[in-house]
CSV table of C-alpha atoms and ligand atoms in Angstrom, one decimal:
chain,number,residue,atom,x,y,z
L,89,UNK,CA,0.0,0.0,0.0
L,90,UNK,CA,2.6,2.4,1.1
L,91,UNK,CA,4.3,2.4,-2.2
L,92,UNK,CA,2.0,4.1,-4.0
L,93,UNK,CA,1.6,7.0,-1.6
L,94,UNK,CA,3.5,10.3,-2.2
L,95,UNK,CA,4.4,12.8,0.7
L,96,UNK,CA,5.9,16.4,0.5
L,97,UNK,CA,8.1,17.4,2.7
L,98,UNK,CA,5.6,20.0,4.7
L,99,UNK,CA,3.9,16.8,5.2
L,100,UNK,CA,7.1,13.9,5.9
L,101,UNK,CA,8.0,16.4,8.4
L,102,UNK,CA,4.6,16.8,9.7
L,103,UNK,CA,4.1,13.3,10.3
L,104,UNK,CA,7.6,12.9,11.7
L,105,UNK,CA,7.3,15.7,14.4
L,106,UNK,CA,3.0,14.4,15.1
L,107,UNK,CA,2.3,17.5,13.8
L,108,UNK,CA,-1.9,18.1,13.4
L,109,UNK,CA,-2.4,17.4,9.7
L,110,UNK,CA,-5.3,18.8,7.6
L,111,UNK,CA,-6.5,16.9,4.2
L,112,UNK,CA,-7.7,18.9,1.4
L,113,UNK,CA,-9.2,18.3,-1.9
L,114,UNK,CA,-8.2,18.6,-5.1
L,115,UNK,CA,-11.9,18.3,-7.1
L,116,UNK,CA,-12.8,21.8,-6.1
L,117,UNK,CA,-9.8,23.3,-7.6
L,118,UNK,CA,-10.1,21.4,-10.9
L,119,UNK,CA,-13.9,21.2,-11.2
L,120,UNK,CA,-15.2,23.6,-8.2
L,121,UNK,CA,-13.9,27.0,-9.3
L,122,UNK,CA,-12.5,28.8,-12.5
L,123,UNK,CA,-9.1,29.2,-12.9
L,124,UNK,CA,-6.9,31.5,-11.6
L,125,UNK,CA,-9.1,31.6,-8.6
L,126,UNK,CA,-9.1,28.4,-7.9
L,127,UNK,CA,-5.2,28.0,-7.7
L,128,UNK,CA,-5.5,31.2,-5.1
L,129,UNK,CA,-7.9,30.0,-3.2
L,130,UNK,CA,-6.3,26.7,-2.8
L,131,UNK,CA,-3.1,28.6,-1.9
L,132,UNK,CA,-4.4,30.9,0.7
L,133,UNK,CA,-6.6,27.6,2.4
L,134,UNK,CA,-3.4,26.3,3.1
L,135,UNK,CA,-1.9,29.5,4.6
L,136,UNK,CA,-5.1,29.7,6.6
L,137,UNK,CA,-4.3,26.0,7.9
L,138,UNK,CA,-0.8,26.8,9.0
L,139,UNK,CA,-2.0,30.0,10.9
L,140,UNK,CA,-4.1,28.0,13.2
L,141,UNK,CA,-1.4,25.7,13.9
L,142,UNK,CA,-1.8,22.8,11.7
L,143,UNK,CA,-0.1,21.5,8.4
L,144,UNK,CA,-2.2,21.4,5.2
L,145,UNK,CA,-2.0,18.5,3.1
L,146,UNK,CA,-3.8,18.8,-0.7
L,147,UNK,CA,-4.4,15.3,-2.4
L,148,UNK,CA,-4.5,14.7,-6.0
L,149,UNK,CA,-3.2,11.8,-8.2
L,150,UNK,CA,0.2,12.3,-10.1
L,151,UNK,CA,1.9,9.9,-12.5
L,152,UNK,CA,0.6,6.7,-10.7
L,153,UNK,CA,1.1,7.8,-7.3
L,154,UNK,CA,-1.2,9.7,-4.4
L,155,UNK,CA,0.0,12.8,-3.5
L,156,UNK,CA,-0.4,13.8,0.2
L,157,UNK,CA,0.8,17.8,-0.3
L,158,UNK,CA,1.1,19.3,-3.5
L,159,UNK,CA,3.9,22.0,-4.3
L,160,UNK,CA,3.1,25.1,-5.4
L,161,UNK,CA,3.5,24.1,-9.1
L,162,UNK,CA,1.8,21.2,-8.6
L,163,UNK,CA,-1.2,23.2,-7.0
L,164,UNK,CA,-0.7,25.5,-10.3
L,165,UNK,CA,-1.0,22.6,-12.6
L,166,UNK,CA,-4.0,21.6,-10.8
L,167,UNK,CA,-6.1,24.6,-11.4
L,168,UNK,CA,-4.9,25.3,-15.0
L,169,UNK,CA,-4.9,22.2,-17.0
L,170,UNK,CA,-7.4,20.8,-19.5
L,171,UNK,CA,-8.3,17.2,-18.9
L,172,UNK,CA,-7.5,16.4,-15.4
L,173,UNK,CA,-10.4,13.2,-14.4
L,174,UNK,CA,-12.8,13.8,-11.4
L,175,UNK,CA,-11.5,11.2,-9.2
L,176,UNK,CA,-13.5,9.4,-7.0
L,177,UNK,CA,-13.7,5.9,-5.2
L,178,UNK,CA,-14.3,3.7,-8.4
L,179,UNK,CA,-11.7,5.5,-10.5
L,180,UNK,CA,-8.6,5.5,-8.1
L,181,UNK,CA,-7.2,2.3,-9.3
L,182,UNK,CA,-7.5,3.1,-13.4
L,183,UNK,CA,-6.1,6.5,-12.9
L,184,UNK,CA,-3.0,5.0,-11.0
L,185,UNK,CA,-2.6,2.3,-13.4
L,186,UNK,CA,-2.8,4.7,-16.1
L,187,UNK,CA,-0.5,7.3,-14.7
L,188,UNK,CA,-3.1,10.4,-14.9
L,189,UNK,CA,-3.5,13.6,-13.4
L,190,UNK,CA,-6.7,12.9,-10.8
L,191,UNK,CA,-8.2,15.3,-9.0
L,192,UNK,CA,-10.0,13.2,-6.1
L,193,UNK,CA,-13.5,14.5,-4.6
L,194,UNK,CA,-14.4,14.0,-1.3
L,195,UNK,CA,-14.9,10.3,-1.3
L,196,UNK,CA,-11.4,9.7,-2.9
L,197,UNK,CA,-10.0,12.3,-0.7
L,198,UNK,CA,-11.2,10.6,3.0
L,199,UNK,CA,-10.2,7.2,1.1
L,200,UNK,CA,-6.9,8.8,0.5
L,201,UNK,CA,-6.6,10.8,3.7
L,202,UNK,CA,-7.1,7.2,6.0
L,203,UNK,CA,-4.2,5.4,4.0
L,204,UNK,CA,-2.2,8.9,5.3
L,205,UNK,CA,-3.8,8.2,8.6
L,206,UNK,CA,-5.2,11.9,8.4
L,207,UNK,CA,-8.0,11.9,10.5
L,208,UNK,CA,-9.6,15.9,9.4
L,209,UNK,CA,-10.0,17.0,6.0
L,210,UNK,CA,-11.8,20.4,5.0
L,211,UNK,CA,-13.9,21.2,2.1
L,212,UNK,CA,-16.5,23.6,0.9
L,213,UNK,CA,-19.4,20.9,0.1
L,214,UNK,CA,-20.3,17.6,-0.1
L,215,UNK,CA,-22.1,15.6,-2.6
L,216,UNK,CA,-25.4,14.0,-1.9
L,217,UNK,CA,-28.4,13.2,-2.5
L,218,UNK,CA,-29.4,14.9,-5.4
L,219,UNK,CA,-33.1,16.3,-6.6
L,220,UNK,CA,-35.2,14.1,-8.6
L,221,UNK,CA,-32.8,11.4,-7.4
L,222,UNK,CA,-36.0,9.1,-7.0
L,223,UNK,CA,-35.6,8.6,-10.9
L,224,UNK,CA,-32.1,9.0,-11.7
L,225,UNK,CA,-30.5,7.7,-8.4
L,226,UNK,CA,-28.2,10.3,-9.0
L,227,UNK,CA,-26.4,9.7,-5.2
L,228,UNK,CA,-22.8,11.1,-4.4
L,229,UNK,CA,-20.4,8.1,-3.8
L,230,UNK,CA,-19.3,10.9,-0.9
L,231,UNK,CA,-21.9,9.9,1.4
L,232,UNK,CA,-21.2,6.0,0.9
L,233,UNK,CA,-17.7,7.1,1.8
L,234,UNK,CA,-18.8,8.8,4.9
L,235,UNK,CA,-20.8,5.3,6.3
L,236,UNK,CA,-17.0,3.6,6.2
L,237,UNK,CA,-14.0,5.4,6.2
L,238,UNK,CA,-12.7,7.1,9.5
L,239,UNK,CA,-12.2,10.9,8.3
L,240,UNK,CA,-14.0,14.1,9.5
L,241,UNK,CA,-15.2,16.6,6.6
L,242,UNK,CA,-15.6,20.3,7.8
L,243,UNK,CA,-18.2,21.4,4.9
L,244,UNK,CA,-20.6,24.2,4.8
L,245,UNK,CA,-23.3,21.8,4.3
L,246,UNK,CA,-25.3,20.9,1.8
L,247,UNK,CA,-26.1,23.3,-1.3
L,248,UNK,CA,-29.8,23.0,-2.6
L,249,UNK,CA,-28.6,21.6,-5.4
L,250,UNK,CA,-29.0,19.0,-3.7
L,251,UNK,CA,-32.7,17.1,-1.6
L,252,UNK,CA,-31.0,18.5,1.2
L,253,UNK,CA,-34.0,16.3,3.4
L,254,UNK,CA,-33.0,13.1,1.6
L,255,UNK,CA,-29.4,13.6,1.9
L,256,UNK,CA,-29.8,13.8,5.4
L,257,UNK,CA,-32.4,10.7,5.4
L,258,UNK,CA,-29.1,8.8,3.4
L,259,UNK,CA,-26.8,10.0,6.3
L,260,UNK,CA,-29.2,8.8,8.9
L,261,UNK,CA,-29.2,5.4,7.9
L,262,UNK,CA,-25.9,5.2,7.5
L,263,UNK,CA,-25.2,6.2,10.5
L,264,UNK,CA,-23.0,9.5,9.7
L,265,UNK,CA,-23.0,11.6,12.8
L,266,UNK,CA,-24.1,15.2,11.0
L,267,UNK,CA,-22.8,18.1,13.3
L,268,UNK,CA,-24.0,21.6,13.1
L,269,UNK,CA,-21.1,23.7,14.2
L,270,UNK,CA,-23.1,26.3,16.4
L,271,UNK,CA,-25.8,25.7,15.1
L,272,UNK,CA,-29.4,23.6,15.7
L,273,UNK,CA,-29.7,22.9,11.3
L,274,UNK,CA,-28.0,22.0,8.4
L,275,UNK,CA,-26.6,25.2,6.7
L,276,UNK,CA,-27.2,25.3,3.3
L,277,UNK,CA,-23.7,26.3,1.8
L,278,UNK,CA,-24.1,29.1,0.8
L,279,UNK,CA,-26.8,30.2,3.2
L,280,UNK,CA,-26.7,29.9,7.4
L,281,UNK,CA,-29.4,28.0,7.1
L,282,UNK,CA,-31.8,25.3,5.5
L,283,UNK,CA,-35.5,23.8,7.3
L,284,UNK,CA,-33.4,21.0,8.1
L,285,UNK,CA,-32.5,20.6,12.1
L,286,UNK,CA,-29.2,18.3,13.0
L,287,UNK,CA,-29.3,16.3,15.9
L,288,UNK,CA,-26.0,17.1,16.9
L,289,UNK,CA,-24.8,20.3,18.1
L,290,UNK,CA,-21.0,21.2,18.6
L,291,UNK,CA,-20.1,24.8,19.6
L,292,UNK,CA,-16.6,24.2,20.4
L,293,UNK,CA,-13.8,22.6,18.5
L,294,UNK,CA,-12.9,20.5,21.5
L,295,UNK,CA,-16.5,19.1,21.9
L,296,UNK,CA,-15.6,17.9,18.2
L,297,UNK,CA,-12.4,16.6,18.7
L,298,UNK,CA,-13.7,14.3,22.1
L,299,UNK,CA,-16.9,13.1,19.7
L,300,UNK,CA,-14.5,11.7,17.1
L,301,UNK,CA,-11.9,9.9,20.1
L,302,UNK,CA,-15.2,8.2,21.9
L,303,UNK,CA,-16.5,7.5,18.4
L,304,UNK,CA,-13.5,5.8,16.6
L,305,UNK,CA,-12.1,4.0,20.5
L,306,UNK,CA,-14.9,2.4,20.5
L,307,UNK,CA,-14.7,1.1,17.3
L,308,UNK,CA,-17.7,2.9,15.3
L,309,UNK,CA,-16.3,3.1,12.0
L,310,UNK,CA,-17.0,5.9,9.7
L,311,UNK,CA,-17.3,9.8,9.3
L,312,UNK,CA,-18.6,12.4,10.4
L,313,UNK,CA,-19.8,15.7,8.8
L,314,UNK,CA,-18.9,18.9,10.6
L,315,UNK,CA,-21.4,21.4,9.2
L,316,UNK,CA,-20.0,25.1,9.6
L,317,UNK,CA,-22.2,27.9,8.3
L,318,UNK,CA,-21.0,30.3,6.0
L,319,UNK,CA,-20.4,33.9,8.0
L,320,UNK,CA,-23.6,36.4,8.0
L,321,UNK,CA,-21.6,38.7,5.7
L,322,UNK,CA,-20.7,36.6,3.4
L,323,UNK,CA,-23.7,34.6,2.9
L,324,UNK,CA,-26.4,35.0,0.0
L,325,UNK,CA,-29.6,36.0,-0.3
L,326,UNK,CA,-31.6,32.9,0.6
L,327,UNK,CA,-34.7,33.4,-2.7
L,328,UNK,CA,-32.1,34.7,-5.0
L,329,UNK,CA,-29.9,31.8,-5.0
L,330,UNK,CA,-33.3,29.4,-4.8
L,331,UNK,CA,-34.1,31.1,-8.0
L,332,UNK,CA,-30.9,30.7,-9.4
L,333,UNK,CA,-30.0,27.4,-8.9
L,334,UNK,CA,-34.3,26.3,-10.3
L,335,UNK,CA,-32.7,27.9,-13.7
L,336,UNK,CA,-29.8,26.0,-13.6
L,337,UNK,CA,-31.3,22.7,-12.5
L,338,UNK,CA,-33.5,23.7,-15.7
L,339,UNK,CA,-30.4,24.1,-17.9
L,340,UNK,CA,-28.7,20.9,-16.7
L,341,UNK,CA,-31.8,19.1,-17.6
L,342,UNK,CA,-32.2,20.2,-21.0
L,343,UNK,CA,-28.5,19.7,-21.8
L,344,UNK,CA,-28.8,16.1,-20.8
L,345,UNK,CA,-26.2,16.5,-17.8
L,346,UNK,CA,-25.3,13.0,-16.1
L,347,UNK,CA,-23.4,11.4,-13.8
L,348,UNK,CA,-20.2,13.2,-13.1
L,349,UNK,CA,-20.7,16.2,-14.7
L,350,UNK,CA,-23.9,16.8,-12.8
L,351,UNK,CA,-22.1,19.3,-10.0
L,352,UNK,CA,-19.4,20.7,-12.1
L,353,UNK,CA,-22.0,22.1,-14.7
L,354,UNK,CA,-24.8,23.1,-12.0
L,355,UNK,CA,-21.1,24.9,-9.9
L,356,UNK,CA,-20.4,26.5,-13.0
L,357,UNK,CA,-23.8,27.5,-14.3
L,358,UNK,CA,-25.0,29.2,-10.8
L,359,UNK,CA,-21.7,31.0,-10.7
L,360,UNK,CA,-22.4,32.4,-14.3
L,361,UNK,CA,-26.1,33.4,-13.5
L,362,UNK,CA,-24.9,35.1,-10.3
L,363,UNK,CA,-22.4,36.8,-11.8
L,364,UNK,CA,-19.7,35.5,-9.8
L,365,UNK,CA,-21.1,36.2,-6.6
L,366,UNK,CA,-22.1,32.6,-5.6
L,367,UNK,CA,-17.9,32.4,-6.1
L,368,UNK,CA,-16.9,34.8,-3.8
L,369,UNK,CA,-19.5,32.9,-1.2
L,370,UNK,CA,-17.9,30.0,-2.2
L,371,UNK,CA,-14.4,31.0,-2.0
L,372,UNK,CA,-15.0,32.6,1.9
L,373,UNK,CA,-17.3,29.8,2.9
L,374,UNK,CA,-14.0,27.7,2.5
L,375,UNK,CA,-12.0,30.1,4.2
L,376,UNK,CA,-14.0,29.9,7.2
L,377,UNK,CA,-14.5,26.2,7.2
L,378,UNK,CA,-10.2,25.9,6.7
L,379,UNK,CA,-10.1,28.0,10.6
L,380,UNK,CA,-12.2,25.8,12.3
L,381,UNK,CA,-11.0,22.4,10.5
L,382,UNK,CA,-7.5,23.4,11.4
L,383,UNK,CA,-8.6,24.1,15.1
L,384,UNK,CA,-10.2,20.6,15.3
L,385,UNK,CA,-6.9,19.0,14.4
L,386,UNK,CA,-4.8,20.8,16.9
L,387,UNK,CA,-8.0,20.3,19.5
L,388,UNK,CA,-7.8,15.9,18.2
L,389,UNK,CA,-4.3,15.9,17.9
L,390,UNK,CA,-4.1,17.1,21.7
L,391,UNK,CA,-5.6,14.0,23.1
T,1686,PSU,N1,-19.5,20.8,-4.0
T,1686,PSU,C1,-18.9,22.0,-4.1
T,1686,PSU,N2,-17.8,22.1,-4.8
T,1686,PSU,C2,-17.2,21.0,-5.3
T,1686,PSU,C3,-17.8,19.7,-5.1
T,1686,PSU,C4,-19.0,19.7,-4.4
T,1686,PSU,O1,-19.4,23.1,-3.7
T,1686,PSU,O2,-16.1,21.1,-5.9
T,1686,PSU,C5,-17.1,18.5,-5.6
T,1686,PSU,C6,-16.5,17.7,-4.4
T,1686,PSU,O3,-15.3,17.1,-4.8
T,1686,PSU,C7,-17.5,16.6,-4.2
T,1686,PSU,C8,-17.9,16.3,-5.6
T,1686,PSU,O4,-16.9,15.4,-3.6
T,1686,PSU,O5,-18.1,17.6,-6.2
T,1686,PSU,C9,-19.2,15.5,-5.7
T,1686,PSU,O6,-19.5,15.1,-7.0
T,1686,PSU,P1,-20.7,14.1,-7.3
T,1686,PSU,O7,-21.9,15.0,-7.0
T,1686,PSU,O8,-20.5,13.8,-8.7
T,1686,PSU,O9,-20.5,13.0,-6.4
T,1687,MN,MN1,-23.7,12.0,-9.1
């Protein structure tokens, strides 16, 4: 196993020291967000991790190996090339063999994070369950990832994209702890808040950090989703992005959108009809979620 993972040296030295580590994604910089401000965004994440004490750690597939910590060029090749593959659980094994640049989403990212024995990774969303899924079964591999593997995502929720309900039925079932981060329901990415209450209620990173010890000792295996709500000031209007994302929903229907594509086009298409402004949400809600994700690995890394 350990041959084909790939660390840099932030990491190797990390790891050496038992340094907290923070897992990252590489999907969002690929397929989340137009370049250049992708590659910034990634850049400054990272900088936001290491302020708050912790060590930042961006996976990605290179030449038949997982990376765990991109370089700076890396991070730039990342964000600027044509025909990177959405990586996720199914594909990891034919992008390796095939020696191809992957950009893993959140399910390849926890699967890559536990063979790193990273136990927090931070993103901006998750996939889910998505509308009309009751015909199309269009269900993120994420949340089948989050019933198994033992990795924590900071997210900002779920974006009503998605059946924000049924995603949260999914979770239930599969007993994925959902945590709102000082708050009683799910925030809706890139709103405080959807009609959806959480059962679980964390308003302190060390509550977190305890949760995920008692959960993991005791041999419950599997996630957990940390649900941080985007700050007041940078949130949107709650019926202006509804509105937005019904026409894009539209637009992805008519086009014939599936599969894969499905969030990348509907991430793209409400960033166009908002002008850019569901980016800059985006791009801060990320922000925020890299402070506290990097708290919660000093606060686990303590015990
Ligand atoms: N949500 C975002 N930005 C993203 C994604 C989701 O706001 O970049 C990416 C993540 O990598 C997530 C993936 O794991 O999309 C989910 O894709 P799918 O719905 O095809 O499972
Ligand atoms: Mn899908």
């Amino acid at each position: 196993m350990k041959k084909y993972l790939s660390y840099s040296d932030e990491v190797k030295e990390a790891m050496a020291q038992g340094k907290p580590i923070v897992a990252l994604e590489s999907t969002i910089i690929s397929h989340g967000m137009p370049y250049p401000q992708n590659v910034k965004t990634a850049r400054e994440v990272e900088q936001i991790i290491r302020d708050n004490g912790a060590v930042p750690a961006t996976i990605a597939l290179i030449d038949g190996m997982i990376k765990i910590g991109l370089s700076d060029e890396e991070l730039e090749m990342f964000g600027n090339s044509k025909g990177v593959a959405k990586v996720s659980r199914r594909d990891i094994g034919y992008l390796i063999a095939t020696k191809q640049l992957g950009a893993t989403t959140v399910a390849a990212t926890m699967i890559c994070a536990d063979l790193a024995d990273i136990r927090i990774f931070v993103t901006g969303g998750i996939g889910g369950v998505h509308r009309g899924a009751e015909t199309t079964m269009d269900i993120s591999a994420d949340l089948e990832e989050l019933a198994k593997t033992d990795v924590a995502v900071i997210c900002a929720g779920a974006k009503s994209i998605l059946d924000i309900g049924l995603t949260l039925e999914y979770l239930e079932t599969k007993g994925v702890p959902v945590v709102g981060y000082g708050t009683d329901v799910l925030p809706a990415f890139y709103t405080r808040a959807s009609e959806f209450p959480v059962n679980l209620r964390a308003d302190d990173v060390n509550t977190v950090a305890d949760m995920l010890h008692a959960k993991w000792d005791l041999g419950i295996s599997g996630g957990a989703i940390i649900a941080n709500p985007i700050r007041e000031e940078d949130a949107m209007e709650e019926s202006f992005i509804n509105g937005i994302i019904e026409k894009a929903l539209e637009e992805a229907k008519a086009n014939g959108i599936a599969g894969k594509d499905v969030t990348p086009f509907m991430l793209g298409k409400v960033k166009d009809l908002t002008e850019g402004k569901s980016l800059d949400a985006n791009i801060a809600l990320v922000k925020n979620n890299a402070v506290i994700g990097a708290q919660i690995a000093v606060a686990f890394n303590r015990k």
